[in-house]
XYZ file of C-alpha atoms in Angstrom:
754
model
C 89.594 46.618 166.895
C 89.857 50.397 167.086
C 90.501 52.022 163.721
C 93.285 54.595 163.682
C 92.389 58.047 162.421
C 94.506 59.002 159.418
C 96.174 62.379 159.762
C 95.330 65.065 157.171
C 98.744 66.720 157.593
C 100.637 66.372 154.324
C 103.548 68.827 154.457
C 106.279 68.432 157.073
C 108.831 71.201 157.581
C 111.722 71.115 160.002
C 113.721 73.887 161.603
C 113.868 75.991 164.748
C 111.000 77.559 166.600
C 110.526 80.836 168.412
C 107.869 83.385 169.205
C 107.020 87.068 169.364
C 103.839 88.976 170.098
C 101.318 91.031 168.195
C 98.399 92.810 169.705
C 95.341 94.927 169.399
C 96.084 98.596 170.182
C 92.389 99.039 170.874
C 91.848 96.315 173.494
C 95.416 96.115 174.824
C 95.368 92.348 174.208
C 98.490 90.625 172.944
C 98.894 87.233 171.287
C 101.860 84.939 170.852
C 103.002 84.309 167.294
C 104.645 80.874 167.243
C 106.827 80.365 164.215
C 109.107 77.853 162.535
C 112.337 79.149 161.036
C 113.199 76.946 158.082
C 114.485 77.426 154.539
C 113.384 76.790 150.993
C 115.450 76.365 147.869
C 115.822 74.648 144.518
C 117.334 71.389 145.745
C 114.790 68.977 144.328
C 116.472 66.024 145.997
C 114.780 67.248 149.169
C 111.088 66.572 148.795
C 110.058 69.320 151.198
C 111.605 72.037 148.993
C 109.570 71.189 145.929
C 106.398 70.581 147.920
C 106.766 73.918 149.690
C 107.358 75.743 146.393
C 104.199 74.155 145.016
C 102.188 75.491 147.954
C 103.848 78.882 148.248
C 102.383 81.689 146.148
C 101.706 85.423 146.393
C 98.234 86.453 147.515
C 97.303 87.463 143.960
C 97.483 83.758 142.988
C 96.001 82.206 146.124
C 92.791 84.173 146.577
C 90.495 85.646 143.991
C 90.504 89.380 144.727
C 86.754 89.523 144.112
C 86.066 86.843 146.713
C 87.898 88.636 149.519
C 86.317 91.143 151.823
C 88.070 94.481 151.657
C 89.755 94.177 155.043
C 91.317 90.860 154.006
C 93.643 92.536 151.495
C 97.058 92.709 153.102
C 99.674 93.233 150.407
C 101.201 95.569 147.928
C 101.303 94.537 144.297
C 104.451 92.695 143.289
C 106.964 94.625 141.228
C 107.745 91.788 138.814
C 110.067 94.070 136.861
C 112.284 94.528 139.914
C 112.179 90.817 140.713
C 113.340 89.933 137.203
C 115.927 92.697 136.743
C 117.403 92.861 140.271
C 116.605 89.909 142.518
C 117.023 87.005 140.112
C 120.421 88.322 138.894
C 121.425 88.642 142.552
C 120.550 84.989 143.113
C 122.102 83.780 139.828
C 125.392 85.672 140.025
C 128.150 83.654 138.336
C 130.749 86.369 138.998
C 130.533 85.981 142.785
C 129.630 82.320 143.043
C 131.984 81.779 145.980
C 130.326 84.450 148.093
C 127.591 83.572 150.539
C 124.506 85.638 149.712
C 122.459 86.930 152.613
C 118.691 87.077 152.404
C 116.327 88.278 155.159
C 113.675 85.641 155.904
C 110.497 85.410 153.894
C 107.682 85.754 156.444
C 104.575 83.647 155.908
C 101.383 83.238 157.919
C 99.542 79.916 157.824
C 95.886 80.948 157.536
C 92.985 78.469 157.746
C 90.466 78.605 154.916
C 86.742 77.986 154.712
C 85.632 74.531 153.625
C 83.275 75.761 150.949
C 85.238 78.782 149.707
C 88.830 79.752 149.105
C 88.652 82.511 151.712
C 90.597 82.913 154.963
C 88.874 82.167 158.248
C 88.977 84.587 161.177
C 90.103 81.892 163.618
C 91.830 78.508 163.685
C 89.840 75.424 164.577
C 90.256 74.800 168.293
C 93.920 74.586 169.316
C 95.077 72.065 171.928
C 98.403 71.857 173.761
C 99.730 68.627 175.174
C 102.496 66.081 175.498
C 102.600 62.909 173.414
C 104.552 59.736 174.298
C 106.514 58.153 171.420
C 108.572 55.297 172.777
C 109.448 54.005 169.316
C 110.600 57.328 167.836
C 113.845 56.808 165.830
C 115.577 59.676 167.679
C 115.050 58.002 170.998
C 113.136 61.017 172.310
C 109.983 59.826 174.061
C 108.225 63.029 175.139
C 107.031 65.550 172.543
C 105.296 68.889 173.133
C 102.460 69.215 170.643
C 100.334 72.205 169.586
C 97.578 71.146 167.191
C 94.745 73.023 165.494
C 91.775 70.868 164.557
C 90.798 67.381 165.617
C 92.654 64.307 164.379
C 91.997 63.709 160.705
C 90.965 67.352 160.182
C 94.096 69.103 161.382
C 95.187 72.507 160.083
C 98.649 72.595 161.637
C 100.674 70.735 164.232
C 103.862 71.860 166.002
C 106.064 69.112 167.418
C 108.968 69.825 169.807
C 111.157 67.227 171.513
C 111.270 67.470 175.310
C 114.629 66.921 176.954
C 115.042 67.098 180.733
C 111.507 68.417 180.921
C 112.176 71.374 178.579
C 110.737 71.646 175.024
C 113.646 72.179 172.631
C 113.667 75.163 170.317
C 116.223 73.991 167.769
C 116.720 70.261 167.258
C 114.081 68.128 165.546
C 111.325 70.739 165.755
C 108.732 70.319 163.004
C 105.646 72.086 161.718
C 103.162 69.900 159.904
C 100.552 71.515 157.656
C 97.350 70.419 155.962
C 97.608 72.214 152.616
C 93.931 71.600 151.831
C 92.868 73.402 155.032
C 95.300 76.328 155.097
C 97.132 78.689 152.775
C 100.629 80.077 153.213
C 100.220 83.853 152.915
C 103.383 85.888 152.353
C 103.277 88.964 154.576
C 106.877 90.070 154.032
C 109.485 89.234 151.424
C 107.095 88.455 148.590
C 109.572 89.829 146.044
C 112.313 87.473 147.273
C 109.814 84.626 147.261
C 108.670 85.501 143.746
C 112.280 85.367 142.495
C 112.604 81.804 143.766
C 109.148 80.839 142.504
C 109.899 82.226 139.037
C 113.089 80.159 138.782
C 111.236 77.067 139.977
C 108.347 77.566 137.560
C 110.643 78.186 134.622
C 112.539 74.975 135.413
C 109.311 72.989 135.763
C 107.384 74.872 133.017
C 104.720 75.446 135.640
C 102.981 78.670 134.544
C 99.811 77.081 133.194
C 97.517 78.179 136.033
C 95.271 81.038 134.851
C 96.298 83.227 137.796
C 99.998 82.758 137.060
C 99.906 83.061 133.285
C 99.645 86.888 133.055
C 102.993 87.234 134.882
C 105.021 84.649 132.959
C 106.289 87.190 130.433
C 108.296 89.017 133.106
C 110.551 86.004 133.577
C 110.930 84.422 130.149
C 114.501 85.641 129.686
C 115.557 83.274 132.486
C 115.469 80.121 130.402
C 115.794 76.621 131.959
C 119.058 76.109 130.059
C 120.579 79.197 131.621
C 119.283 78.485 135.139
C 120.732 74.961 135.125
C 124.248 76.369 134.642
C 124.230 77.364 138.305
C 124.643 75.225 141.406
C 120.997 75.258 142.403
C 121.630 73.247 145.572
C 123.318 76.331 147.051
C 120.272 78.549 146.579
C 118.455 78.572 149.889
C 116.305 81.336 151.331
C 115.336 81.461 155.025
C 111.622 81.393 155.741
C 109.559 82.007 158.863
C 106.137 80.356 158.940
C 103.896 81.958 161.563
C 100.880 80.700 163.446
C 98.904 82.501 166.163
C 97.540 79.564 168.192
C 95.637 81.705 170.719
C 93.351 83.038 167.966
C 91.202 79.939 167.731
C 87.509 79.127 168.064
C 87.748 79.103 171.877
C 88.951 82.705 171.837
C 86.241 83.622 169.329
C 83.548 82.282 171.654
C 85.034 84.054 174.671
C 85.819 87.429 173.132
C 86.509 87.561 169.416
C 87.719 91.159 169.547
C 90.802 90.327 167.442
C 91.289 87.916 164.557
C 93.877 86.317 162.281
C 93.483 88.884 159.511
C 94.179 91.750 161.883
C 97.143 89.863 163.323
C 98.513 89.281 159.818
C 98.140 92.971 158.967
C 99.880 93.862 162.223
C 102.832 91.643 161.316
C 102.947 93.154 157.829
C 102.864 96.764 159.011
C 105.364 96.193 161.821
C 107.874 94.585 159.481
C 107.442 97.201 156.775
C 107.993 100.197 159.042
C 111.711 99.499 158.797
C 111.822 97.636 155.475
C 111.464 98.901 151.914
C 109.052 101.788 152.172
C 105.393 100.940 151.776
C 103.302 103.517 149.978
C 101.391 105.991 152.109
C 98.110 104.863 150.568
C 98.724 101.232 151.576
C 99.537 102.276 155.148
C 96.334 104.331 155.271
C 94.434 101.378 153.921
C 95.694 98.851 156.455
C 95.845 100.956 159.611
C 93.710 99.162 162.214
C 94.432 101.751 164.901
C 92.863 104.738 163.141
C 89.116 105.383 163.131
C 89.418 107.443 159.943
C 90.949 104.465 158.121
C 88.163 102.265 159.509
C 85.524 104.602 158.075
C 87.332 104.734 154.734
C 87.614 100.937 154.559
C 83.884 100.708 155.199
C 83.218 102.932 152.181
C 85.608 100.882 150.057
C 84.023 97.633 151.229
C 80.653 98.824 149.941
C 82.249 99.512 146.557
C 84.156 96.234 146.525
C 81.118 94.140 147.428
C 78.676 96.096 145.254
C 76.400 96.679 148.249
C 72.924 97.203 146.754
C 71.806 99.218 149.782
C 74.315 101.913 148.892
C 75.096 101.281 145.218
C 72.096 100.834 142.960
C 72.206 101.016 139.171
C 75.861 101.936 139.078
C 78.938 100.797 137.187
C 81.289 101.820 140.005
C 83.702 99.038 140.992
C 86.821 98.795 143.100
C 89.087 99.199 140.049
C 87.813 102.787 139.870
C 89.724 103.425 143.106
C 93.526 103.423 143.022
C 94.447 101.460 146.135
C 98.233 101.622 146.087
C 99.532 104.827 144.570
C 103.290 104.978 144.091
C 105.204 106.609 146.930
C 103.442 109.545 148.560
C 101.966 110.886 145.346
C 98.291 111.701 145.109
C 98.103 111.733 141.312
C 95.974 108.956 139.848
C 98.061 106.748 137.544
C 95.820 103.716 137.014
C 93.849 104.375 133.787
C 90.702 102.716 135.166
C 90.648 104.747 138.412
C 89.244 108.231 138.935
C 89.776 108.389 142.703
C 92.202 106.908 145.210
C 92.827 105.981 148.824
C 94.444 109.360 149.699
C 91.425 111.113 148.153
C 88.883 109.191 150.210
C 90.979 109.275 153.378
C 91.386 113.057 153.104
C 87.648 113.561 152.534
C 86.748 111.291 155.465
C 89.309 112.943 157.723
C 87.917 116.390 157.005
C 84.283 115.344 157.382
C 84.990 113.854 160.804
C 87.610 116.177 162.314
C 86.863 119.603 160.858
C 85.760 122.050 163.535
C 83.960 124.431 161.168
C 87.026 126.552 160.428
C 86.523 126.690 156.644
C 85.323 130.130 155.596
C 85.150 131.472 152.079
C 87.868 130.334 149.698
C 90.767 130.430 152.132
C 92.971 127.372 152.449
C 91.883 124.893 155.104
C 94.150 125.371 158.116
C 95.801 122.915 160.483
C 97.139 119.374 160.357
C 94.747 116.482 160.694
C 97.552 114.330 162.079
C 97.331 116.317 165.327
C 93.565 115.966 165.567
C 93.499 112.713 167.503
C 91.830 113.709 170.738
C 90.419 116.619 172.699
C 88.158 119.020 170.847
C 88.525 117.338 167.495
C 87.621 113.828 168.617
C 84.664 115.333 170.473
C 83.493 116.835 167.195
C 83.767 113.421 165.544
C 81.815 111.708 168.312
C 79.129 114.392 168.300
C 78.720 114.054 164.543
C 78.201 110.314 164.963
C 75.904 110.613 168.006
C 78.295 108.447 170.038
C 76.854 109.624 173.359
C 73.565 107.899 172.524
C 74.818 104.910 170.548
C 77.770 103.958 172.773
C 77.037 105.562 176.133
C 78.889 108.132 178.177
C 81.626 105.770 179.417
C 82.695 104.832 175.895
C 82.267 108.399 174.723
C 84.743 109.695 177.287
C 87.398 107.041 176.603
C 87.524 106.966 172.785
C 90.244 108.708 170.803
C 91.076 108.534 167.141
C 93.582 105.746 167.879
C 92.074 104.053 170.954
C 88.726 102.293 170.611
C 87.208 98.844 171.018
C 85.943 96.617 168.246
C 82.378 97.387 169.303
C 83.114 101.132 169.226
C 84.489 100.748 165.723
C 81.498 98.741 164.482
C 78.877 101.116 165.882
C 80.657 104.270 164.710
C 81.274 102.825 161.229
C 77.584 101.979 160.839
C 76.558 105.490 161.919
C 79.156 107.024 159.605
C 77.853 105.020 156.644
C 74.257 106.052 157.307
C 75.098 109.690 156.599
C 78.597 110.798 155.609
C 79.648 107.524 154.010
C 76.412 107.310 152.064
C 76.984 110.776 150.609
C 80.579 109.937 149.658
C 79.239 106.947 147.717
C 76.478 109.060 146.186
C 79.086 111.513 144.928
C 81.172 108.711 143.395
C 78.169 107.163 141.664
C 75.937 110.192 141.061
C 78.301 112.989 140.006
C 78.030 112.870 136.229
C 81.755 112.950 135.300
C 82.439 110.056 137.706
C 79.494 108.036 136.391
C 80.674 108.562 132.811
C 84.121 107.294 133.837
C 82.801 104.182 135.607
C 80.552 103.350 132.646
C 83.513 103.652 130.272
C 85.616 101.264 132.385
C 82.812 98.700 132.272
C 82.762 98.827 128.482
C 86.531 98.305 128.373
C 86.339 95.489 130.911
C 83.986 93.602 128.613
C 86.130 94.356 125.547
C 89.335 93.198 127.290
C 87.988 89.644 127.511
C 88.721 89.201 123.820
C 92.275 90.588 123.711
C 95.679 89.443 124.979
C 95.559 87.601 128.326
C 97.939 90.181 129.863
C 95.767 93.218 129.181
C 92.879 92.664 131.593
C 95.115 92.160 134.677
C 97.095 95.286 133.734
C 93.875 97.285 133.601
C 91.783 95.767 136.375
C 93.523 93.225 138.610
C 96.243 95.245 140.282
C 96.806 98.934 140.729
C 100.499 98.759 139.823
C 100.672 95.930 137.277
C 100.802 98.190 134.215
C 103.516 100.328 135.807
C 105.546 97.227 136.670
C 105.096 95.847 133.140
C 106.474 99.026 131.568
C 109.423 99.032 133.977
C 110.180 95.449 132.978
C 109.915 96.167 129.257
C 112.302 99.138 129.553
C 114.681 97.173 131.787
C 114.919 94.295 129.322
C 115.470 96.742 126.474
C 118.274 98.446 128.415
C 119.944 95.175 129.361
C 119.860 93.972 125.772
C 121.348 97.251 124.542
C 124.085 97.147 127.198
C 125.049 93.556 126.402
C 124.102 92.306 129.863
C 123.102 88.863 128.567
C 125.700 86.515 127.095
C 123.256 83.756 126.191
C 120.142 83.165 124.076
C 120.126 86.719 122.706
C 117.954 85.883 119.650
C 115.373 84.303 121.952
C 115.541 87.299 124.283
C 114.891 89.620 121.365
C 111.786 87.592 120.627
C 110.711 88.021 124.267
C 111.285 91.762 123.934
C 109.235 91.847 120.719
C 106.416 90.032 122.530
C 106.497 92.607 125.340
C 106.358 95.397 122.749
C 103.352 93.748 121.138
C 101.587 93.463 124.517
C 102.381 97.101 125.220
C 100.928 98.171 121.866
C 97.727 96.265 122.646
C 97.602 97.888 126.064
C 98.030 101.392 124.641
C 95.327 100.709 122.058
C 92.980 99.688 124.848
C 93.770 102.895 126.744
C 93.026 104.915 123.610
C 89.796 103.022 123.217
C 88.914 103.838 126.826
C 89.606 107.549 126.286
C 87.269 107.550 123.280
C 84.636 105.669 125.270
C 84.915 108.179 128.119
C 84.623 111.085 125.694
C 81.553 109.536 124.101
C 79.977 109.037 127.533
C 80.796 112.555 128.669
C 79.097 114.104 125.654
C 76.264 111.565 125.532
C 73.678 114.200 126.437
C 74.515 116.454 123.509
C 72.006 116.819 120.710
C 72.942 114.695 117.628
C 73.290 117.726 115.342
C 76.320 118.847 117.350
C 78.338 115.816 116.295
C 80.549 116.603 113.338
C 83.195 113.892 113.014
C 84.042 110.276 113.603
C 87.144 108.752 115.154
C 88.514 105.205 114.636
C 86.073 102.605 115.836
C 83.064 104.649 114.686
C 82.905 106.409 118.032
C 81.071 109.672 117.548
C 82.738 112.671 119.140
C 81.656 116.301 119.008
C 84.950 117.858 117.860
C 88.421 116.819 116.754
C 90.182 117.559 120.055
C 87.385 116.225 122.245
C 89.422 113.305 123.602
C 92.286 115.607 124.533
C 89.883 118.065 126.187
C 88.170 115.399 128.275
C 91.458 113.740 129.277
C 92.900 117.070 130.388
C 89.858 118.115 132.430
C 89.710 114.770 134.221
C 93.433 114.617 134.957
C 93.840 118.231 136.082
C 90.501 118.807 137.817
C 87.977 115.995 138.284
C 90.546 113.449 139.535
C 92.270 115.737 142.048
C 91.897 115.456 145.814
C 90.952 119.135 146.032
C 88.058 118.870 143.568
C 86.657 115.665 145.049
C 86.929 117.064 148.573
C 85.109 120.190 147.412
C 82.119 118.145 146.234
C 81.501 116.317 149.522
C 83.182 118.487 152.158
C 81.817 121.604 150.475
C 78.286 120.299 150.840
C 78.651 119.280 154.487
C 80.410 122.517 155.461
C 77.153 124.279 154.637
C 74.659 121.576 155.532
C 75.998 121.125 159.073
C 76.050 124.866 159.656
C 72.474 125.289 158.463
C 71.128 122.149 160.186
C 71.658 123.718 163.590
C 69.471 126.657 162.567
C 66.466 124.813 161.155
C 64.477 122.388 163.298
C 60.945 121.080 163.454
C 58.981 121.607 160.261
C 61.899 123.530 158.763
C 64.380 120.705 159.442
C 66.781 119.886 156.612
C 66.675 116.308 155.274
C 70.173 115.075 154.373
C 69.182 112.776 151.499
C 66.891 115.337 149.889
C 69.413 118.152 150.207
C 72.333 116.114 148.859
C 70.301 114.721 145.947
C 69.175 118.231 145.000
C 72.769 119.477 145.301
C 74.100 116.709 143.029
C 71.390 117.340 140.472
C 72.257 121.034 140.279
C 76.034 120.638 139.963
C 75.457 117.868 137.402
C 73.424 120.302 135.349
C 76.553 122.422 134.966
C 79.211 119.711 134.647
C 77.275 117.586 132.104
C 76.979 119.796 128.991
C 73.879 119.111 126.886
C 74.278 121.955 124.421
C 77.085 123.873 122.786
C 76.513 127.075 124.858
C 76.643 125.038 128.085
C 79.820 123.323 126.939
C 81.396 126.650 126.000
C 80.666 128.059 129.472
C 82.222 125.013 131.123
C 85.241 125.027 128.803
C 85.891 128.719 129.289
C 85.599 128.405 133.061
C 88.044 125.486 133.244
C 90.336 125.825 130.192
C 90.158 129.132 128.306
C 88.480 131.243 125.634
C 86.441 129.127 123.210
C 85.882 130.525 119.727
C 83.292 129.210 117.300
C 79.535 128.978 117.015
C 79.405 125.167 117.234
C 81.604 122.088 117.435
C 82.478 122.181 113.734
C 84.562 125.384 114.044
C 85.621 125.291 117.681
C 88.971 126.745 118.793
C 90.046 126.776 122.452
C 92.766 129.093 123.802
C 94.181 127.969 127.130
C 94.883 130.244 130.065
C 92.502 133.136 129.450
C 92.471 135.758 132.255
C 88.859 135.004 133.208
C 89.295 131.260 133.867
C 88.659 129.927 137.358
C 92.346 129.214 137.940
C 93.471 132.702 136.839
C 90.796 134.504 138.836
C 90.531 132.425 142.010
C 93.897 130.712 142.439
C 96.686 130.526 139.823
C 99.056 128.366 141.923
C 99.210 124.633 142.553
C 95.867 123.371 143.846
C 96.968 121.290 146.847
C 94.301 119.252 148.704
C 93.944 121.922 151.399
C 92.922 124.455 148.732
C 89.632 122.621 148.153
C 87.514 125.558 149.470
C 88.357 127.322 146.193
C 86.718 124.570 144.152
C 83.871 124.641 146.660
C 83.204 128.187 145.517
C 82.209 126.903 142.046
C 79.678 124.584 143.696
C 78.324 127.427 145.826
C 77.675 129.592 142.751
C 75.816 126.704 141.082
C 73.906 125.491 144.142
C 70.559 127.073 145.059
C 68.680 124.951 147.633
C 64.897 124.990 147.398
C 64.772 125.447 151.184
C 64.692 129.255 151.407
C 66.476 129.496 154.737
C 69.197 127.109 153.584
C 69.592 129.126 150.394
C 70.029 132.316 152.442
C 72.809 130.597 154.372
C 74.485 129.581 151.108
C 74.155 133.150 149.796
C 75.945 134.506 152.867
C 78.847 132.159 152.239
C 78.908 133.074 148.529
C 79.264 136.742 149.455
C 82.184 135.952 151.763
C 83.845 134.024 148.918
C 83.316 136.858 146.439
C 84.790 139.394 148.820
C 87.882 137.262 149.379
C 88.301 136.604 145.647
C 88.076 140.215 144.454
C 90.357 141.370 147.281
C 92.955 138.691 146.556
C 92.738 139.211 142.779
C 93.135 142.969 143.067
C 96.080 142.651 145.457
C 97.742 140.215 143.073
C 97.274 142.565 140.103
C 98.617 145.537 142.095
C 101.712 143.601 143.169
C 102.359 142.339 139.649
C 101.906 145.833 138.211
C 104.280 147.434 140.722
C 106.854 144.747 140.089
C 106.634 145.106 136.306
C 107.024 148.888 136.614
C 109.707 148.631 139.317
C 107.812 150.919 141.702
C 106.671 150.355 145.242
C 102.904 149.992 145.705
C 102.835 153.199 147.764
C 104.159 155.079 144.712
C 101.288 154.046 142.428
C 98.742 156.714 141.545
C 95.059 156.409 142.198
C 94.426 156.099 138.436
C 96.896 153.223 138.192
C 95.204 151.472 141.086
C 91.818 152.159 139.505
C 92.984 150.548 136.258
C 94.088 147.408 138.136
C 90.801 147.292 140.022
C 88.840 147.513 136.749
C 90.936 144.714 135.299
C 90.350 142.508 138.345
C 86.633 143.309 138.515
C 86.032 142.680 134.797
C 87.930 139.381 134.791
C 86.014 138.226 137.863
C 82.748 139.283 136.252
C 83.726 137.448 133.036
C 84.397 134.305 135.059
C 80.987 134.578 136.718
C 79.410 135.033 133.286
C 80.470 131.426 132.540
C 78.468 130.427 135.612
C 75.520 132.575 134.503
C 76.115 134.766 137.556
C 77.649 137.945 136.116
C 74.786 140.072 137.403
C 75.483 139.233 141.049
C 78.763 141.152 141.104
C 78.226 144.750 142.161
C 81.097 147.069 141.282
C 80.461 149.515 144.098
C 80.382 146.691 146.655
C 83.614 145.237 145.277
C 85.186 148.703 145.406
C 84.375 148.904 149.109
C 86.018 145.518 149.646
C 89.329 146.828 148.309
C 88.937 150.423 149.486
C 91.848 150.216 151.914
C 94.155 149.706 148.980
C 92.996 152.999 147.363
C 93.861 155.144 150.402
């Protein structure tokens, strides 16, 4: 007797089927996405609803972020505050109960997972198409079209469509059967709508006990089971599309493997979100599979995420130090544990690859990188990465920024990481202010294990969780004040008090981090400079030290312009000089960059009070006092870097101005390289004194209501002296006052004296 194989499929969903296509822009391949359109709701009399809600979850709860490779991350963080304050009230609206509410479908991809790890696979187990005979089927339909992934007993999914008159039906009796132990339902669009339904379900079933769910329970506590049950839950039904991509199976992987399920899922996500609620610019940059610059950036981020020992040795840098999903189009870092972000790294990578050597002196970098996709600029990129040798002439001539094969991408990414990418990582781990920041976050990460369960996720597990939490706390406060709720108000006030308590703990942890960062930043100071203690017995060198450090990081160290200046500023000179020195005089990238980092660290990591005073006066303003016990800092002095070099907003393209600081500090041991740096320094100085003098002349003429042509030579001389002395005072903070020659500077501005 032949034993029958027992099917592993344990979740049956019925609905209508359809298809659309996604594809690889690089290989021009396209793949059919076969989906089932069904619905899910809170009607627990239908077993499929409850079973589906048990299996459905946002990515943050399905996969451990640490276990995923960087390119497997497909989603934004969930705005739980918006779900609780907007979407749930929309679903539970007793004032318009007779109206039919419309919801766009929740879009889900059924992804296979590895047997030994909760990680998505690149391809389905082999997919077979066929027709099965079922003479005893209760519907009377005998022929069924079947698409099945995996052999019997080990299935991942199985589509079943009745065949009538030789045609598979799209609507009646179609089913999708899933093996929930072999695949995960990943929400690629509509996760906020899904979370609203899941929150109601979990509150009704008191099903928040899972450790990955628990940190988010507080957002939904006001929706008590007693209140939810007042509504006709049977009427709450949300449409859902469950997608599979049957062609991306093991057969395809063996034949080509140029595309995979993760890329297909990202393609679905990006396509849907181009016309949906706006996705942040940083998330689009992060997920863009058709941009070489994004590929290079993801490679850098993958090294950070995975702690690659070949690139990151003896470092505290982790992925939480990079803000992955900054709100809107802003480039300001908001996550307290991050000191850089996706727009920062994308901008740096874009410049390193597409710049054509047009940065001179301190002038703003010209041109738009968005137009640098082909032609001269892509040739520069390919030359930098030696594509002619590594890929061959045929590939070299066909690649653009947005058109390339998977092999092209792999080879170019590896070459990028061996030079440019490696130096980006060295700057993030080796530049002293960044290292101090990463070390401080590690200390807080350890400390957060012993505080409220909500705090660690807000700090480390999602770039927007803290922002969403504060939105929710304020929203609940507003709704209570406005009398929105007509039920359980005492209990809601307790929920609000709990949120306030969590927020207080969070703010205390941020304060603790700021003290830890300050302590790290001044760790090299001699003990006799310490004069006071702050709460927690953290030694700090002066009473306003925390404020000083916080301000310098926020306004300077964490900006795109400053971070671009560190890396792009180095390569702008290294590439120029490398073409001049060959043979025995050849420049070695690692040696030159290490020496460069060591020298700028010597300035930006103060080890004595005089060194700190120079740094403070360059960046902030005049610093009175002989030591930390009697220090007094006046902001905005005329000799600060910002007042001398550029008093306006420091946009990313103004990074050559910050580069100038590095050039004044940097003195390569290679004499020829140092001569090249000196030439560039002189160009910078000429541009600075000319610009500063012109600014002073214009301001003076405006204040005195006289045209510049009406000013006397003595008046112009007075403005020149003011500009020269302030510039010289700024250079004094860099220990370079002697390099500024008054007669040379006078020649630079001589046209203005005529």
